[in-house]
Amino acid sequence: MKIVTTVEELRGQLRGQLRTAFVPTMGNLHAGHLSLMRLAAKHGDPVVASIFVNRLQFGPKDDFERYPRTFQSDCDKLEAEGVYVLFAPDEREMYPEPQEYRVDPPKALGDVLEGEFRPGFFIGVTTVVLKLFSCVQPRAAIFGKKDYQQLMIIRRMCRQFSLPTEIIAAETVRAADGLALSSRNGYLSEAERAEAPTLYAELQSVASAVCQDGGRDLAGLERAASDRLRGRGWRPDYVAIRKRSDLTVPGADDRARGDPLVVLTAAWLGATRLIDNLEI
């Protein structure tokens, strides 16, 4: 595996490549990330990964400095997966001058759910992804469904900017007890880790209830799930049942047509914020 740290080196390595598959990451890789690398290999050649902890998507109360950096371990894992190039720039390389030009997703999609609780988050995400796409120029890029809203926003960004990059969605990878794999799981104490699968169990409960009663009282199902989480010591930001197509609240007509839904949640367990979702 070739490790490059500058855009010039990256472009030199990829010159003439027309089928590059790309997986952007912030490092601290786990089995979920590695599954993205394997999926990338099915959709292009060579596979390029990036590791860059993007300050733009961290708010003032977020954990930028605390975010785990495990570069050597990450390199070993990527090499074992057959990744051809790892792009690992520092901040000066990615942002040699203040990043005054930014991508601002539409408020109806970017300022709800995660965007409501993390203002500016998706501006930081879309800006760095667009910049990485400009550097790598991939034919395909892989993003996990665990970050459902992010996946939708990036896919729409590519469509509206006519980018020649196909966005491939990867299924969420879970531990045996159902907890979605995440770099932030490492922040959990032993007791919190034992409690953490409750979040996915609540998603399953909501999805089952929607299927059983046809979703007549979606808001009631959301409130009940939030209350159950609070009763177990969680601090939920949201439990939301939305249309898969655009993350808007489904109306009676949408439910009558059988529009596909997804239930999404974000909740604090101790000092750790976990997100998850389940398509219905």
Tab-separated table of C-alpha atoms in Angstrom:
chain	number	residue	atom	x	y	z
A	1	MET	CA	0.000	0.000	0.000
A	2	LYS	CA	1.274	3.444	-0.918
A	3	ILE	CA	0.804	6.180	1.674
A	4	VAL	CA	0.685	9.698	0.267
A	5	THR	CA	0.244	12.924	2.166
A	6	THR	CA	-0.101	15.564	-0.555
A	7	VAL	CA	-2.610	16.153	-3.318
A	8	GLU	CA	0.217	16.244	-5.854
A	9	GLU	CA	1.465	12.801	-4.784
A	10	LEU	CA	-2.071	11.428	-4.835
A	11	ARG	CA	-2.760	12.644	-8.342
A	12	GLY	CA	0.562	11.239	-9.489
A	13	GLN	CA	-0.329	7.807	-8.142
A	14	LEU	CA	-3.790	7.851	-9.718
A	15	ARG	CA	-2.944	9.390	-13.081
A	16	GLY	CA	-4.691	7.467	-15.840
A	17	GLN	CA	-6.919	5.495	-13.452
A	18	LEU	CA	-10.554	5.580	-14.562
A	19	ARG	CA	-12.206	3.085	-12.189
A	20	THR	CA	-11.002	4.258	-8.787
A	21	ALA	CA	-13.190	3.292	-5.828
A	22	PHE	CA	-12.856	5.561	-2.816
A	23	VAL	CA	-13.590	5.216	0.896
A	24	PRO	CA	-13.141	8.411	2.943
A	25	THR	CA	-12.625	7.907	6.695
A	26	MET	CA	-11.476	9.745	9.786
A	27	GLY	CA	-9.385	6.781	10.908
A	28	ASN	CA	-9.681	4.698	14.082
A	29	LEU	CA	-10.822	1.931	11.777
A	30	HIS	CA	-12.993	-0.989	12.840
A	31	ALA	CA	-14.669	-3.908	11.086
A	32	GLY	CA	-17.360	-1.639	9.674
A	33	HIS	CA	-14.787	0.467	7.844
A	34	LEU	CA	-13.041	-2.635	6.533
A	35	SER	CA	-16.311	-3.918	5.113
A	36	LEU	CA	-16.468	-0.677	3.105
A	37	MET	CA	-13.032	-1.417	1.656
A	38	ARG	CA	-14.177	-4.865	0.536
A	39	LEU	CA	-17.310	-3.411	-1.034
A	40	ALA	CA	-15.188	-0.794	-2.792
A	41	ALA	CA	-13.097	-3.559	-4.368
A	42	LYS	CA	-16.274	-4.913	-5.977
A	43	HIS	CA	-17.082	-1.558	-7.554
A	44	GLY	CA	-13.741	-0.361	-8.836
A	45	ASP	CA	-9.998	-0.755	-9.063
A	46	PRO	CA	-7.822	0.498	-7.488
A	47	VAL	CA	-9.233	1.095	-4.009
A	48	VAL	CA	-8.217	4.372	-2.394
A	49	ALA	CA	-8.867	5.227	1.259
A	50	SER	CA	-8.340	8.466	3.074
A	51	ILE	CA	-7.752	9.274	6.722
A	52	PHE	CA	-8.425	12.845	7.710
A	53	VAL	CA	-10.031	14.110	10.910
A	54	ASN	CA	-11.980	17.038	9.519
A	55	ARG	CA	-12.119	19.956	11.922
A	56	LEU	CA	-14.846	21.656	9.862
A	57	GLN	CA	-17.478	19.125	10.909
A	58	PHE	CA	-16.791	19.400	14.633
A	59	GLY	CA	-18.770	21.937	16.626
A	60	PRO	CA	-17.366	23.883	19.590
A	61	LYS	CA	-18.677	21.265	22.014
A	62	ASP	CA	-17.664	18.249	19.907
A	63	ASP	CA	-14.704	15.981	20.502
A	64	PHE	CA	-12.184	16.984	17.794
A	65	GLU	CA	-9.142	16.757	20.073
A	66	ARG	CA	-10.495	13.661	21.787
A	67	TYR	CA	-11.215	11.813	18.542
A	68	PRO	CA	-9.029	8.674	18.520
A	69	ARG	CA	-5.999	8.713	16.219
A	70	THR	CA	-4.680	5.188	15.533
A	71	PHE	CA	-2.734	5.738	12.338
A	72	GLN	CA	-0.289	2.813	12.367
A	73	SER	CA	-2.974	0.312	13.299
A	74	ASP	CA	-5.210	1.763	10.584
A	75	CYS	CA	-2.452	1.397	7.992
A	76	ASP	CA	-1.935	-2.249	8.914
A	77	LYS	CA	-5.653	-2.966	8.523
A	78	LEU	CA	-5.920	-1.186	5.190
A	79	GLU	CA	-2.885	-2.950	3.789
A	80	ALA	CA	-4.351	-6.304	4.825
A	81	GLU	CA	-7.504	-5.400	2.848
A	82	GLY	CA	-5.502	-4.716	-0.299
A	83	VAL	CA	-6.005	-0.948	-0.405
A	84	TYR	CA	-3.789	0.518	-3.127
A	85	VAL	CA	-3.358	4.101	-1.906
A	86	LEU	CA	-3.958	5.729	1.457
A	87	PHE	CA	-4.319	9.499	1.280
A	88	ALA	CA	-3.412	10.885	4.716
A	89	PRO	CA	-3.073	14.664	4.478
A	90	ASP	CA	-2.579	16.994	7.413
A	91	GLU	CA	-4.687	20.095	7.949
A	92	ARG	CA	-2.226	22.367	6.162
A	93	GLU	CA	-2.468	20.201	3.055
A	94	MET	CA	-6.258	20.021	3.051
A	95	TYR	CA	-6.791	23.634	4.073
A	96	PRO	CA	-3.713	25.621	3.007
A	97	GLU	CA	-5.820	28.759	3.320
A	98	PRO	CA	-9.076	29.434	5.178
A	99	GLN	CA	-11.831	27.338	3.588
A	100	GLU	CA	-14.132	30.233	2.808
A	101	TYR	CA	-15.974	28.417	-0.001
A	102	ARG	CA	-18.247	25.812	1.537
A	103	VAL	CA	-21.086	23.528	0.469
A	104	ASP	CA	-24.335	24.330	2.262
A	105	PRO	CA	-26.959	21.557	1.973
A	106	PRO	CA	-30.618	22.576	1.682
A	107	LYS	CA	-32.043	23.365	5.088
A	108	ALA	CA	-34.942	20.938	4.687
A	109	LEU	CA	-32.428	18.097	4.585
A	110	GLY	CA	-29.345	19.477	6.325
A	111	ASP	CA	-30.864	21.297	9.300
A	112	VAL	CA	-33.069	18.484	10.619
A	113	LEU	CA	-32.236	15.478	12.817
A	114	GLU	CA	-28.418	15.515	13.057
A	115	GLY	CA	-28.313	18.997	11.570
A	116	GLU	CA	-30.603	20.340	14.275
A	117	PHE	CA	-28.453	19.026	17.102
A	118	ARG	CA	-25.091	19.614	15.392
A	119	PRO	CA	-25.420	22.975	13.602
A	120	GLY	CA	-23.039	23.301	10.671
A	121	PHE	CA	-22.090	19.619	10.778
A	122	PHE	CA	-23.218	18.807	7.263
A	123	ILE	CA	-21.613	21.933	5.844
A	124	GLY	CA	-18.305	20.580	7.138
A	125	VAL	CA	-19.012	17.079	5.855
A	126	THR	CA	-20.079	18.051	2.349
A	127	THR	CA	-17.265	20.564	1.980
A	128	VAL	CA	-14.536	18.070	2.827
A	129	VAL	CA	-16.143	15.288	0.784
A	130	LEU	CA	-16.385	17.523	-2.283
A	131	LYS	CA	-12.745	18.475	-1.796
A	132	LEU	CA	-11.672	14.844	-1.403
A	133	PHE	CA	-13.635	13.905	-4.526
A	134	SER	CA	-11.796	16.663	-6.384
A	135	CYS	CA	-8.478	15.195	-5.229
A	136	VAL	CA	-9.250	11.513	-5.859
A	137	GLN	CA	-11.719	11.826	-8.761
A	138	PRO	CA	-13.294	8.441	-8.003
A	139	ARG	CA	-15.701	6.548	-10.217
A	140	ALA	CA	-17.399	5.198	-7.094
A	141	ALA	CA	-17.372	6.089	-3.402
A	142	ILE	CA	-18.618	3.986	-0.508
A	143	PHE	CA	-20.556	5.331	2.471
A	144	GLY	CA	-22.193	3.379	5.278
A	145	LYS	CA	-25.907	3.434	5.999
A	146	LYS	CA	-25.242	3.964	9.690
A	147	ASP	CA	-24.804	7.646	8.839
A	148	TYR	CA	-28.086	7.618	6.934
A	149	GLN	CA	-28.632	11.346	6.639
A	150	GLN	CA	-25.031	11.911	5.598
A	151	LEU	CA	-25.358	9.279	2.881
A	152	MET	CA	-28.472	10.954	1.517
A	153	ILE	CA	-26.942	14.430	1.562
A	154	ILE	CA	-23.766	13.328	-0.213
A	155	ARG	CA	-25.707	11.378	-2.815
A	156	ARG	CA	-27.859	14.424	-3.548
A	157	MET	CA	-24.787	16.686	-3.655
A	158	CYS	CA	-23.239	14.470	-6.323
A	159	ARG	CA	-26.437	14.528	-8.357
A	160	GLN	CA	-26.904	18.290	-8.176
A	161	PHE	CA	-23.262	19.043	-9.029
A	162	SER	CA	-23.257	16.383	-11.786
A	163	LEU	CA	-20.236	14.696	-10.218
A	164	PRO	CA	-19.078	11.573	-12.091
A	165	THR	CA	-19.034	9.556	-8.863
A	166	GLU	CA	-21.524	6.830	-8.014
A	167	ILE	CA	-22.365	6.706	-4.310
A	168	ILE	CA	-22.597	3.113	-3.066
A	169	ALA	CA	-24.471	2.475	0.197
A	170	ALA	CA	-23.052	-0.146	2.551
A	171	GLU	CA	-25.175	-1.912	5.141
A	172	THR	CA	-24.493	-1.155	8.805
A	173	VAL	CA	-22.119	-3.619	10.452
A	174	ARG	CA	-23.166	-4.654	13.946
A	175	ALA	CA	-21.696	-6.479	16.884
A	176	ALA	CA	-23.268	-9.793	17.829
A	177	ASP	CA	-25.570	-8.016	20.316
A	178	GLY	CA	-26.827	-5.557	17.699
A	179	LEU	CA	-24.787	-2.467	18.525
A	180	ALA	CA	-23.776	-0.621	15.358
A	181	LEU	CA	-19.999	-0.479	15.081
A	182	SER	CA	-18.658	3.033	15.601
A	183	SER	CA	-15.358	4.627	16.524
A	184	ARG	CA	-17.128	6.297	19.427
A	185	ASN	CA	-18.084	2.953	20.994
A	186	GLY	CA	-14.609	2.970	22.488
A	187	TYR	CA	-15.676	5.802	24.781
A	188	LEU	CA	-18.241	3.581	26.525
A	189	SER	CA	-17.561	2.187	29.978
A	190	GLU	CA	-18.085	-1.534	30.554
A	191	ALA	CA	-21.549	-0.923	32.017
A	192	GLU	CA	-22.471	1.466	29.198
A	193	ARG	CA	-21.295	-1.007	26.582
A	194	ALA	CA	-23.615	-3.615	28.089
A	195	GLU	CA	-26.533	-1.158	27.897
A	196	ALA	CA	-25.725	0.225	24.426
A	197	PRO	CA	-27.555	-2.488	22.377
A	198	THR	CA	-30.820	-1.144	23.818
A	199	LEU	CA	-30.690	1.594	21.173
A	200	TYR	CA	-30.994	-0.892	18.314
A	201	ALA	CA	-33.605	-2.862	20.235
A	202	GLU	CA	-35.744	0.293	20.424
A	203	LEU	CA	-35.410	0.790	16.668
A	204	GLN	CA	-36.578	-2.773	16.129
A	205	SER	CA	-39.507	-2.213	18.477
A	206	VAL	CA	-40.580	0.948	16.638
A	207	ALA	CA	-40.224	-0.699	13.228
A	208	SER	CA	-42.291	-3.672	14.389
A	209	ALA	CA	-45.017	-1.389	15.730
A	210	VAL	CA	-45.177	0.562	12.459
A	211	CYS	CA	-45.573	-2.657	10.507
A	212	GLN	CA	-48.247	-4.013	12.846
A	213	ASP	CA	-50.539	-0.982	13.061
A	214	GLY	CA	-49.833	0.625	9.712
A	215	GLY	CA	-48.197	3.651	11.304
A	216	ARG	CA	-51.404	5.341	12.442
A	217	ASP	CA	-49.678	7.237	15.276
A	218	LEU	CA	-46.036	7.684	14.329
A	219	ALA	CA	-45.495	10.579	16.723
A	220	GLY	CA	-46.810	8.437	19.574
A	221	LEU	CA	-44.392	5.654	18.698
A	222	GLU	CA	-41.510	8.142	18.661
A	223	ARG	CA	-42.468	9.546	22.078
A	224	ALA	CA	-42.875	6.092	23.593
A	225	ALA	CA	-39.434	4.981	22.396
A	226	SER	CA	-37.832	8.168	23.730
A	227	ASP	CA	-39.563	7.672	27.083
A	228	ARG	CA	-38.349	4.093	27.329
A	229	LEU	CA	-34.786	5.204	26.646
A	230	ARG	CA	-35.019	7.948	29.273
A	231	GLY	CA	-36.305	5.373	31.731
A	232	ARG	CA	-33.070	3.435	31.253
A	233	GLY	CA	-30.835	6.456	31.777
A	234	TRP	CA	-30.370	7.591	28.166
A	235	ARG	CA	-30.736	11.189	26.992
A	236	PRO	CA	-32.304	10.929	23.526
A	237	ASP	CA	-31.910	13.796	21.072
A	238	TYR	CA	-34.480	12.267	18.769
A	239	VAL	CA	-36.304	9.151	17.704
A	240	ALA	CA	-37.787	9.958	14.301
A	241	ILE	CA	-39.774	8.011	11.708
A	242	ARG	CA	-39.167	9.550	8.302
A	243	LYS	CA	-39.566	8.839	4.607
A	244	ARG	CA	-36.489	7.202	3.152
A	245	SER	CA	-36.681	9.342	0.031
A	246	ASP	CA	-36.109	12.735	1.652
A	247	LEU	CA	-36.303	12.345	5.464
A	248	THR	CA	-39.523	14.341	5.664
A	249	VAL	CA	-42.297	13.410	8.093
A	250	PRO	CA	-44.626	10.934	6.357
A	251	GLY	CA	-48.198	12.079	5.949
A	252	ALA	CA	-51.343	10.021	5.643
A	253	ASP	CA	-51.042	9.894	1.854
A	254	ASP	CA	-47.450	8.682	2.078
A	255	ARG	CA	-48.462	5.914	4.459
A	256	ALA	CA	-51.433	4.964	2.272
A	257	ARG	CA	-49.088	4.616	-0.703
A	258	GLY	CA	-46.723	2.510	1.373
A	259	ASP	CA	-43.773	4.862	0.958
A	260	PRO	CA	-40.650	3.218	2.442
A	261	LEU	CA	-39.774	4.548	5.884
A	262	VAL	CA	-36.749	4.629	8.146
A	263	VAL	CA	-36.556	5.171	11.888
A	264	LEU	CA	-33.527	7.127	13.063
A	265	THR	CA	-32.220	7.907	16.519
A	266	ALA	CA	-29.461	9.723	18.346
A	267	ALA	CA	-29.068	9.443	22.101
A	268	TRP	CA	-26.503	10.073	24.793
A	269	LEU	CA	-25.362	7.241	27.036
A	270	GLY	CA	-23.228	8.860	29.688
A	271	ALA	CA	-20.802	11.140	27.837
A	272	THR	CA	-21.104	9.275	24.532
A	273	ARG	CA	-23.538	10.117	21.770
A	274	LEU	CA	-24.643	7.146	19.664
A	275	ILE	CA	-26.621	7.203	16.414
A	276	ASP	CA	-28.388	4.400	14.584
A	277	ASN	CA	-31.222	3.744	12.154
A	278	LEU	CA	-33.331	0.969	10.736
A	279	GLU	CA	-35.158	0.865	7.440
A	280	ILE	CA	-38.773	-0.244	7.739
